[in-house]
Coordinates of N, CA and C in Angstrom, one line a residue:
M1 N 0.1 -33.7 119.6 CA 0.9 -33.6 118.1 C 1.0 -32.0 117.7
S2 N 2.0 -31.3 117.6 CA 2.2 -30.1 116.6 C 1.9 -29.7 115.7
A3 N 1.4 -29.0 115.3 CA 0.8 -28.9 113.8 C 2.2 -28.3 112.9
P4 N 2.3 -29.3 111.6 CA 3.6 -28.9 111.0 C 3.7 -27.4 110.5
T5 N 4.9 -27.2 110.1 CA 5.2 -26.0 110.0 C 6.2 -25.6 109.0
L6 N 6.2 -24.5 108.3 CA 7.1 -24.1 107.1 C 8.6 -23.8 107.4
L7 N 8.7 -23.8 108.8 CA 10.0 -23.4 109.5 C 10.3 -24.0 110.6
P8 N 10.6 -25.2 110.5 CA 10.9 -26.0 111.8 C 12.1 -25.2 112.5
D9 N 13.1 -25.0 111.6 CA 14.3 -24.0 112.8 C 14.7 -22.9 111.8
I10 N 14.2 -21.8 112.2 CA 14.5 -20.3 111.4 C 16.3 -20.0 111.8
G11 N 16.8 -20.4 112.8 CA 18.0 -20.6 112.9 C 19.4 -21.2 111.7
A12 N 18.6 -21.9 111.0 CA 19.4 -22.6 110.2 C 19.4 -22.0 109.2
R13 N 18.4 -21.1 108.6 CA 18.2 -20.0 107.6 C 18.9 -18.6 107.9
L14 N 19.6 -18.5 108.9 CA 20.0 -17.2 108.8 C 21.1 -17.0 107.7
L15 N 21.3 -16.1 107.5 CA 22.4 -16.1 105.9 C 23.1 -15.1 106.5
Y16 N 22.8 -13.7 108.1 CA 23.6 -13.0 107.8 C 23.4 -12.7 109.5
R17 N 24.2 -12.1 110.2 CA 24.0 -11.3 111.6 C 25.2 -10.4 111.8
D18 N 24.2 -9.2 112.5 CA 25.6 -8.4 113.1 C 24.7 -7.5 113.9
A19 N 25.1 -6.5 114.6 CA 24.4 -5.9 115.7 C 23.2 -5.1 115.4
L20 N 23.1 -4.8 114.2 CA 21.8 -3.9 113.7 C 21.2 -5.1 112.9
L21 N 21.6 -5.9 112.3 CA 20.6 -6.6 111.0 C 20.6 -8.1 110.9
L22 N 19.9 -8.9 110.7 CA 19.8 -10.0 110.4 C 19.3 -10.1 109.0
V23 N 20.0 -11.3 108.2 CA 19.1 -11.7 107.1 C 18.8 -12.8 107.0
I24 N 17.8 -13.6 106.8 CA 17.4 -14.8 106.6 C 17.0 -15.3 105.3
D25 N 17.0 -16.5 105.2 CA 16.1 -17.1 103.8 C 14.8 -17.8 104.0
K26 N 14.2 -16.8 103.6 CA 12.6 -17.0 103.9 C 12.0 -18.0 103.0
P27 N 11.1 -18.9 103.3 CA 10.8 -20.3 102.6 C 9.7 -19.6 101.7
A28 N 9.3 -20.3 100.4 CA 8.1 -20.0 99.7 C 6.9 -20.4 100.5
G29 N 5.6 -19.8 100.3 CA 4.9 -20.0 101.1 C 4.2 -19.8 102.4
L30 N 5.6 -18.9 103.1 CA 5.3 -18.5 104.2 C 4.7 -16.8 104.2
P31 N 4.0 -16.5 104.7 CA 3.6 -14.9 104.5 C 4.5 -14.3 105.9
V32 N 5.3 -13.3 105.5 CA 5.9 -12.5 106.5 C 4.8 -11.7 107.6
H33 N 3.8 -11.3 107.4 CA 2.9 -10.9 108.5 C 1.6 -11.3 108.4
P34 N 0.8 -11.2 109.5 CA -0.2 -12.1 109.8 C -1.8 -11.5 108.8
G35 N -2.3 -12.1 108.1 CA -3.2 -11.6 107.4 C -4.7 -12.2 107.9
P36 N -5.9 -11.6 107.3 CA -6.9 -12.0 107.8 C -7.5 -13.4 107.8
K37 N -6.8 -14.3 107.1 CA -7.2 -15.6 106.9 C -6.6 -16.6 108.4
G38 N -5.5 -15.9 109.0 CA -4.9 -16.5 110.1 C -4.0 -17.3 109.3
G39 N -3.5 -18.3 109.9 CA -1.9 -19.3 109.8 C -1.1 -18.8 110.2
E40 N 0.0 -19.8 109.8 CA 1.5 -19.6 110.0 C 1.9 -18.1 109.4
T41 N 2.9 -17.7 109.9 CA 3.5 -16.4 109.4 C 5.0 -16.6 109.9
L42 N 5.8 -15.6 109.4 CA 7.4 -15.6 109.7 C 7.1 -14.9 111.0
T43 N 6.2 -14.1 111.5 CA 6.4 -13.1 112.8 C 6.3 -14.4 113.8
D44 N 5.4 -15.5 113.7 CA 5.5 -16.4 114.4 C 7.1 -16.9 115.3
H45 N 7.8 -16.9 114.5 CA 9.1 -17.6 114.5 C 10.3 -16.7 115.1
L46 N 9.8 -15.3 115.0 CA 11.0 -14.2 114.7 C 11.4 -14.3 116.5
D47 N 11.0 -14.7 117.6 CA 11.5 -14.5 118.8 C 12.5 -15.5 119.0
A48 N 13.0 -16.8 117.8 CA 13.9 -17.4 118.2 C 15.4 -16.5 117.3
L49 N 15.1 -15.5 117.2 CA 16.4 -14.6 116.5 C 16.6 -13.5 117.3
R50 N 16.1 -13.1 118.7 CA 16.6 -12.3 119.6 C 18.0 -12.3 120.1
F51 N 18.6 -13.3 119.9 CA 19.7 -13.6 120.3 C 20.1 -12.7 121.5
G52 N 19.4 -12.5 122.5 CA 19.7 -11.7 124.1 C 19.3 -10.7 124.3
L53 N 18.5 -10.1 122.6 CA 17.9 -8.6 122.9 C 16.4 -8.6 123.3
P54 N 16.3 -7.8 124.3 CA 14.7 -7.5 124.8 C 13.5 -8.1 123.9
R55 N 13.7 -7.6 122.5 CA 12.7 -7.7 121.6 C 12.8 -8.5 120.3
R56 N 12.1 -9.0 120.0 CA 12.2 -9.7 118.5 C 12.7 -9.0 117.4
P57 N 13.6 -9.3 116.4 CA 13.8 -8.4 115.2 C 12.6 -8.2 114.3
E58 N 12.5 -7.6 113.3 CA 11.3 -7.4 112.8 C 11.8 -7.1 110.9
A59 N 10.7 -7.3 110.3 CA 11.1 -7.2 108.8 C 11.3 -5.6 108.5
V60 N 12.2 -5.9 107.4 CA 12.4 -4.0 107.1 C 11.7 -4.0 105.4
H61 N 11.6 -4.9 104.8 CA 10.9 -4.8 103.7 C 9.9 -5.8 103.1
R62 N 9.6 -6.3 102.5 CA 8.5 -7.1 102.1 C 8.9 -7.9 101.2
L63 N 8.6 -9.1 101.3 CA 8.6 -10.6 100.1 C 7.2 -11.0 100.1
D64 N 6.7 -11.3 99.0 CA 5.3 -12.3 98.9 C 5.4 -13.3 99.5
R65 N 4.3 -13.6 99.7 CA 4.2 -15.0 100.3 C 4.9 -16.5 100.1
D66 N 4.6 -16.1 98.5 CA 5.1 -17.2 97.8 C 6.7 -17.0 97.2
T67 N 7.1 -15.7 97.2 CA 8.3 -16.1 97.1 C 9.4 -16.1 98.1
S68 N 10.4 -16.7 97.6 CA 11.7 -17.2 98.6 C 12.7 -16.2 98.8
G69 N 13.8 -16.6 99.7 CA 14.9 -15.9 99.8 C 15.1 -14.6 100.7
C70 N 16.4 -13.8 100.3 CA 16.5 -13.1 101.4 C 15.7 -12.0 101.9
L71 N 15.5 -12.0 103.3 CA 15.1 -10.7 103.9 C 15.5 -10.3 104.7
A72 N 15.3 -9.0 105.0 CA 16.3 -8.2 105.9 C 15.5 -8.0 107.2
L73 N 16.0 -8.4 108.2 CA 15.3 -7.8 109.7 C 16.4 -7.0 110.7
G74 N 15.6 -6.0 111.2 CA 15.9 -5.1 111.9 C 16.1 -5.4 113.2
R75 N 17.3 -5.3 114.2 CA 17.1 -5.9 115.1 C 16.7 -5.4 116.4
H76 N 16.5 -3.9 116.0 CA 15.9 -3.1 117.4 C 15.3 -1.9 116.7
A77 N 14.7 -0.8 117.0 CA 13.7 0.7 116.8 C 14.9 1.1 115.9
K78 N 16.0 1.9 116.3 CA 17.1 2.5 115.7 C 17.6 1.8 114.4
A79 N 17.7 0.4 114.7 CA 18.1 -0.4 113.3 C 16.9 -0.4 112.3
L80 N 15.6 -0.3 112.7 CA 14.8 -0.3 111.8 C 14.7 0.8 111.1
A81 N 14.7 1.9 111.8 CA 14.7 3.2 111.0 C 15.9 3.2 110.1
R82 N 17.0 3.0 110.4 CA 18.3 3.4 109.7 C 17.9 2.3 108.2
L83 N 17.8 1.0 108.7 CA 17.2 0.3 107.1 C 16.4 0.9 106.7
G84 N 15.3 1.1 107.1 CA 14.2 1.5 106.5 C 14.5 2.9 105.4
K85 N 14.9 3.7 105.6 CA 15.5 4.8 105.0 C 16.4 4.4 103.9
L86 N 17.3 3.1 104.1 CA 18.2 2.3 102.9 C 17.3 2.0 101.8
F87 N 16.3 1.4 102.3 CA 15.1 0.6 101.5 C 14.5 1.6 100.5
A88 N 14.2 2.5 101.5 CA 13.2 3.7 100.9 C 13.6 4.2 99.9
G89 N 14.7 4.6 100.2 CA 15.8 5.4 99.3 C 16.4 4.8 98.1
A90 N 15.9 3.4 97.9 CA 16.3 2.7 96.7 C 18.2 2.6 96.7
S91 N 18.8 2.7 97.7 CA 20.1 2.4 98.3 C 20.6 0.9 98.6
V92 N 19.4 -0.2 98.3 CA 19.7 -1.3 98.8 C 19.7 -1.5 97.4
Q93 N 20.7 -2.7 96.9 CA 20.6 -3.2 95.8 C 20.0 -5.1 95.6
K94 N 18.9 -5.1 95.1 CA 18.1 -6.4 95.5 C 18.6 -7.6 93.8
T95 N 18.9 -8.7 94.1 CA 18.8 -9.0 92.8 C 17.9 -10.4 93.0
Y96 N 17.2 -10.7 92.0 CA 16.0 -11.7 92.1 C 16.5 -12.9 90.9
W97 N 16.0 -14.2 90.9 CA 16.2 -15.1 90.1 C 14.7 -15.4 89.7
A98 N 14.5 -15.8 88.5 CA 12.9 -15.9 88.1 C 13.2 -16.8 87.0
V99 N 12.4 -18.0 86.9 CA 12.3 -18.5 85.8 C 10.7 -18.1 85.1
V100 N 11.0 -18.4 83.8 CA 9.5 -17.2 83.5 C 9.5 -18.3 82.0
E101 N 8.0 -18.4 81.6 CA 7.8 -18.9 80.5 C 8.1 -18.1 79.3
G102 N 8.2 -18.8 78.3 CA 8.9 -18.2 77.0 C 10.2 -17.8 77.2
S103 N 10.7 -16.9 75.8 CA 12.2 -16.6 75.7 C 12.2 -15.1 75.4
P104 N 12.8 -14.0 76.3 CA 13.1 -12.6 75.4 C 13.9 -12.6 74.4
A105 N 13.6 -11.6 73.5 CA 14.4 -11.7 72.1 C 15.9 -11.1 72.4
A106 N 16.1 -10.5 73.8 CA 17.5 -9.9 73.8 C 17.9 -10.3 75.1
E107 N 19.2 -10.1 75.4 CA 19.6 -10.9 76.3 C 19.8 -10.1 77.5
S108 N 19.2 -8.7 77.6 CA 19.2 -7.7 78.5 C 18.3 -6.8 78.2
G109 N 17.8 -6.0 79.4 CA 16.9 -4.8 79.1 C 16.4 -4.4 80.3
S110 N 15.8 -3.3 80.3 CA 15.1 -2.7 81.4 C 13.4 -2.7 81.0
I111 N 12.6 -2.6 81.8 CA 11.4 -2.5 82.0 C 10.9 -1.2 82.7
D112 N 10.6 -0.1 81.7 CA 10.1 1.1 82.9 C 8.6 1.0 82.4
M113 N 7.9 0.7 83.8 CA 6.3 0.4 83.5 C 5.6 0.9 84.7
P114 N 4.7 2.1 84.7 CA 4.4 2.5 86.1 C 3.2 1.5 86.1
L115 N 2.9 1.5 87.6 CA 1.6 0.3 88.1 C 0.9 0.9 88.9
A116 N -0.1 0.5 88.9 CA -1.6 0.8 89.9 C -2.1 -0.4 90.3
R117 N -3.0 -0.3 91.5 CA -3.8 -1.2 91.9 C -4.7 -1.6 90.8
R118 N -5.2 -2.7 90.9 CA -6.6 -3.3 89.7 C -7.6 -2.6 90.3
S119 N -7.9 -2.7 91.4 CA -9.2 -2.5 92.2 C -8.9 -1.2 93.4
P120 N -10.0 -0.4 93.6 CA -9.7 0.3 94.6 C -9.5 0.1 96.1
D121 N -10.2 -1.0 95.9 CA -10.2 -1.7 97.4 C -9.2 -1.9 98.0
P122 N -8.8 -1.4 98.8 CA -7.5 -1.3 99.9 C -7.3 -3.0 100.3
R123 N -7.8 -3.8 99.8 CA -7.6 -5.1 100.8 C -7.0 -6.1 99.3
S124 N -7.2 -5.4 98.1 CA -6.8 -5.9 96.8 C -5.4 -5.4 96.7
W125 N -4.3 -6.5 96.7 CA -3.1 -6.3 96.0 C -2.7 -6.8 94.9
W126 N -3.3 -6.8 93.7 CA -3.2 -7.1 92.1 C -3.2 -6.1 91.9
M127 N -2.1 -6.0 90.9 CA -1.8 -5.0 90.2 C -1.7 -4.9 88.5
K128 N -1.6 -3.8 87.6 CA -2.1 -3.6 86.7 C -0.9 -2.3 86.1
A129 N -0.4 -2.7 84.8 CA 0.3 -1.8 84.3 C -0.8 -0.4 84.0
D130 N -0.1 0.8 84.3 CA -1.2 2.1 84.2 C -0.2 3.0 83.8
P131 N -0.3 3.9 83.0 CA 0.6 5.1 82.4 C 0.4 6.2 83.8
A132 N -0.6 6.4 84.4 CA -0.6 7.1 85.6 C -0.6 6.5 86.8
G133 N -0.1 5.1 86.7 CA 0.4 4.8 88.4 C 2.0 5.2 88.9
D134 N 2.2 4.4 89.7 CA 3.7 4.7 90.2 C 4.6 4.3 89.4
P135 N 5.8 4.9 89.3 CA 6.8 4.7 88.4 C 7.3 3.4 89.3
A136 N 7.5 2.4 87.8 CA 8.3 1.0 88.2 C 9.2 0.7 87.4
L137 N 10.9 0.5 87.8 CA 11.7 0.2 86.9 C 12.7 -0.9 87.3
T138 N 12.6 -2.0 86.5 CA 13.4 -3.1 86.6 C 14.4 -3.5 85.3
H139 N 15.4 -3.7 85.9 CA 16.4 -3.9 84.7 C 16.5 -5.6 84.9
W140 N 16.8 -6.0 83.7 CA 16.9 -8.0 83.6 C 17.9 -8.3 83.0
Q141 N 18.3 -9.5 83.2 CA 19.6 -10.3 82.2 C 19.2 -11.6 82.1
V142 N 19.6 -12.0 80.9 CA 19.1 -13.4 80.7 C 20.3 -14.3 81.1
L143 N 20.1 -15.4 82.2 CA 21.1 -16.4 82.6 C 21.2 -17.4 82.1
G144 N 20.1 -17.8 81.5 CA 20.2 -19.2 81.0 C 18.8 -19.4 80.1
R145 N 18.9 -20.7 79.1 CA 17.5 -20.8 78.4 C 17.5 -22.4 78.3
D146 N 16.3 -22.7 77.9 CA 16.1 -24.3 77.6 C 15.1 -24.3 76.7
G147 N 14.9 -23.1 75.9 CA 13.5 -23.2 74.8 C 12.4 -22.7 75.2
A148 N 11.8 -23.5 76.0 CA 10.3 -23.1 76.4 C 10.6 -22.1 77.6
R149 N 11.5 -22.3 78.1 CA 11.7 -21.3 79.6 C 12.8 -20.9 79.8
T150 N 13.1 -19.6 80.3 CA 14.3 -18.6 80.6 C 14.4 -18.3 82.0
W151 N 16.1 -18.5 82.4 CA 16.3 -18.2 83.6 C 16.5 -16.7 83.4
L152 N 16.3 -15.6 84.4 CA 16.8 -14.5 84.4 C 16.9 -13.9 86.1
E153 N 17.7 -13.0 86.0 CA 18.5 -11.9 87.1 C 17.5 -11.0 86.8
L154 N 17.1 -10.2 87.7 CA 16.1 -9.3 87.9 C 16.4 -8.6 88.8
R155 N 16.8 -7.1 88.8 CA 16.9 -6.1 89.6 C 16.0 -5.1 89.8
P156 N 15.1 -5.1 90.6 CA 14.4 -3.8 90.7 C 14.8 -2.7 91.3
V157 N 14.6 -1.3 90.4 CA 15.3 -0.3 91.1 C 13.9 0.3 92.1
T158 N 13.2 0.3 91.5 CA 12.0 0.8 92.7 C 11.3 -0.6 93.4
G159 N 10.6 -0.6 94.5 CA 9.7 -1.9 95.0 C 8.3 -1.8 95.3
R160 N 7.7 -1.4 93.7 CA 6.4 -1.5 93.8 C 5.6 -3.1 94.3
T161 N 4.5 -3.2 94.6 CA 3.9 -4.3 95.0 C 3.9 -5.3 93.8
H162 N 4.1 -6.7 93.6 CA 4.4 -7.5 92.3 C 4.9 -7.4 91.5
Q163 N 5.6 -5.9 91.7 CA 6.7 -5.3 90.4 C 7.3 -6.3 89.6
L164 N 7.9 -7.3 90.0 CA 8.7 -8.3 88.9 C 7.6 -9.0 88.3
R165 N 6.3 -9.4 89.0 CA 5.6 -10.6 88.4 C 4.5 -9.6 87.3
V166 N 4.5 -8.4 87.3 CA 3.6 -7.8 86.6 C 4.6 -7.2 85.0
H167 N 5.9 -7.0 85.5 CA 7.0 -6.5 84.7 C 7.1 -7.6 83.4
C168 N 7.1 -8.5 84.4 CA 7.8 -10.1 83.3 C 6.5 -10.5 82.4
A169 N 5.3 -10.3 83.2 CA 4.0 -10.8 82.5 C 3.7 -9.8 81.4
E170 N 3.6 -8.6 81.4 CA 3.3 -7.5 80.8 C 4.5 -7.6 79.4
S171 N 5.5 -8.6 79.8 CA 6.3 -8.3 78.2 C 6.6 -9.4 77.8
G172 N 5.6 -10.6 78.1 CA 5.3 -11.6 77.4 C 5.8 -12.7 78.0
W173 N 6.6 -12.7 79.0 CA 7.4 -13.8 79.6 C 6.7 -14.1 81.2
P174 N 5.4 -14.5 81.4 CA 5.3 -14.5 82.8 C 6.2 -15.2 83.6
I175 N 6.2 -15.2 84.9 CA 6.7 -16.0 85.9 C 6.2 -17.5 86.1
L176 N 7.0 -18.4 85.8 CA 6.3 -20.0 85.8 C 5.7 -20.1 87.3
G177 N 4.7 -20.5 87.2 CA 3.7 -21.0 88.6 C 3.4 -19.7 89.3
D178 N 3.0 -18.6 88.3 CA 2.4 -17.6 88.8 C 0.7 -17.5 88.5
P179 N -0.1 -17.7 89.4 CA -1.6 -17.8 89.3 C -2.4 -16.5 88.8
I180 N -1.6 -15.3 89.6 CA -2.3 -14.2 89.0 C -2.0 -13.5 87.2
Y181 N -0.6 -13.6 87.2 CA -0.4 -13.0 86.0 C 0.2 -13.6 85.2
G182 N 0.1 -15.0 85.3 CA 0.5 -16.1 84.5 C -0.5 -17.1 84.3
S183 N -0.1 -18.2 84.2 CA -1.0 -19.4 84.1 C -0.8 -20.7 84.8
G184 N 0.1 -20.1 86.0 CA 0.1 -21.3 87.2 C -1.2 -21.8 87.9
P185 N -1.3 -22.6 88.3 CA -2.6 -23.3 89.3 C -2.5 -22.4 90.7
R186 N -3.8 -22.5 91.0 CA -3.7 -21.9 92.2 C -3.1 -23.0 93.5
G187 N -2.1 -22.4 94.3 CA -1.4 -23.3 95.2 C -0.1 -23.9 94.4
G188 N 0.3 -23.4 93.5 CA 1.6 -24.0 92.4 C 2.3 -23.0 93.4
A189 N 3.7 -23.5 92.8 CA 5.1 -23.1 93.0 C 5.7 -21.9 92.2
L190 N 5.4 -20.7 92.6 CA 6.3 -19.3 92.0 C 7.7 -19.6 91.9
H191 N 8.1 -19.5 90.7 CA 9.5 -19.6 90.4 C 10.2 -18.1 90.3
L192 N 9.8 -17.6 91.8 CA 10.8 -16.1 91.7 C 11.5 -16.4 93.4
H193 N 12.7 -15.8 93.3 CA 13.7 -16.0 94.4 C 14.6 -14.8 94.7
A194 N 14.1 -14.3 95.9 CA 15.3 -13.1 96.3 C 16.4 -13.7 96.4
R195 N 17.6 -13.6 95.4 CA 18.6 -14.2 95.6 C 20.0 -13.7 96.4
A196 N 20.0 -12.4 96.5 CA 20.8 -11.4 96.7 C 20.3 -10.0 97.3
L197 N 21.1 -9.6 98.2 CA 21.1 -8.3 99.1 C 22.5 -7.6 99.1
S198 N 22.4 -6.3 98.6 CA 23.7 -5.8 98.9 C 23.3 -4.5 99.8
I199 N 23.3 -4.2 100.7 CA 23.2 -3.2 102.1 C 24.0 -2.3 102.3
P200 N 24.2 -1.1 101.6 CA 25.3 0.1 102.2 C 25.0 0.3 104.0
L201 N 25.3 -0.4 104.8 CA 24.6 -0.3 106.0 C 25.6 0.8 106.7
Y202 N 26.8 0.4 106.3 CA 28.0 1.5 107.3 C 28.8 1.9 106.5
P203 N 28.8 3.3 106.5 CA 29.4 4.4 105.8 C 30.9 4.0 105.3
K204 N 31.6 3.6 106.4 CA 33.3 3.4 106.0 C 33.3 2.1 105.4
R205 N 32.8 0.9 105.3 CA 32.7 -0.4 105.2 C 32.1 -0.6 103.8
D206 N 32.4 -2.2 103.1 CA 31.8 -2.2 102.4 C 30.1 -2.9 102.3
P207 N 29.4 -2.6 101.4 CA 28.2 -3.2 102.0 C 27.8 -4.3 102.1
V208 N 26.9 -5.0 103.1 CA 26.6 -6.2 103.7 C 26.1 -7.0 102.4
Q209 N 26.9 -8.2 102.3 CA 26.4 -8.9 101.2 C 25.6 -10.0 101.9
A210 N 24.2 -10.8 101.3 CA 23.9 -12.0 101.6 C 23.3 -12.3 100.2
E211 N 23.3 -13.7 100.7 CA 22.8 -14.6 99.2 C 22.4 -16.0 99.7
A212 N 21.0 -16.1 99.0 CA 20.4 -17.1 99.5 C 20.6 -18.5 98.5
P213 N 20.5 -19.5 98.8 CA 20.6 -20.6 97.6 C 19.3 -21.0 96.9
A214 N 19.4 -21.5 95.8 CA 18.2 -21.6 95.0 C 17.0 -22.6 95.9
P215 N 16.1 -22.3 96.0 CA 15.0 -23.4 96.7 C 14.6 -24.6 95.8
E216 N 14.3 -25.6 96.6 CA 14.5 -26.7 96.2 C 13.3 -26.8 95.3
H217 N 12.0 -26.2 95.0 CA 11.2 -26.2 94.5 C 11.8 -25.5 92.8
M218 N 12.6 -24.8 92.7 CA 12.9 -23.9 91.7 C 14.1 -24.8 90.6
R219 N 14.9 -25.9 91.6 CA 16.2 -26.6 91.0 C 16.0 -27.1 89.7
P220 N 14.9 -27.9 89.3 CA 14.8 -28.8 88.3 C 14.8 -27.5 87.0
A221 N 14.0 -26.5 87.3 CA 13.6 -25.4 86.2 C 15.0 -25.1 85.9
L222 N 15.5 -24.5 87.0 CA 16.8 -23.9 87.0 C 18.1 -24.8 86.3
A223 N 17.9 -26.1 86.5 CA 19.4 -26.9 86.0 C 18.7 -27.3 84.5
A224 N 17.5 -27.4 84.2 CA 17.3 -27.4 82.8 C 17.7 -26.1 81.7
C225 N 17.8 -24.6 82.6 CA 18.4 -23.4 82.1 C 19.9 -23.7 82.2
G226 N 20.3 -24.5 82.8 CA 22.1 -24.4 82.7 C 22.6 -24.2 84.3
L227 N 21.9 -24.2 85.1 CA 22.4 -23.9 86.5 C 22.8 -24.9 86.9
A228 N 24.7 -25.3 87.0 CA 25.3 -26.2 87.4 C 24.8 -26.8 88.8

């Protein structure tokens, strides 16, 4: 009997495909790359997305293990280089949905808060707000409220590690289920979802658009905040 998998059919999670680019809906709980503890990763499944090419596609950017949603894959080396420049140059528009604990006083705003690692240990990914850290900017807008929780749209301008999680927590409304920066239990369900990507991949065409549906674990809280 084969071991259970978080991704029994990666093809069913394909959101966009062309000659250079794939966008998939990554499930929460699945790391993108192998780590020191081993276990299933997205990389284990990418051969199923070759679609006739000699090599598997590779992820262009990062999503945390517990973050679900849109993840872009370059289909070959030239595509990866081209997409990498777009992501590094902040040309790609990323839209996230989050359910946070608490309720922002305003309906929208921006968080301009530099970030740095908590520890000099290169194996540590935990971050902190630090005036001497790397610049980090996030725009946010309230999409719904249920009193104790708020549904936010988050648009990161920069792409720092754990940027959205730290920015929300430091603003007084940590993301629901966050065990590092909030009050979530270990192994709980982080309510952060990479909702959409807009990628200006082709100069003479409109940007490539991809959108991932809300994951099952977030739907009750989103519905309580007004998602139909």
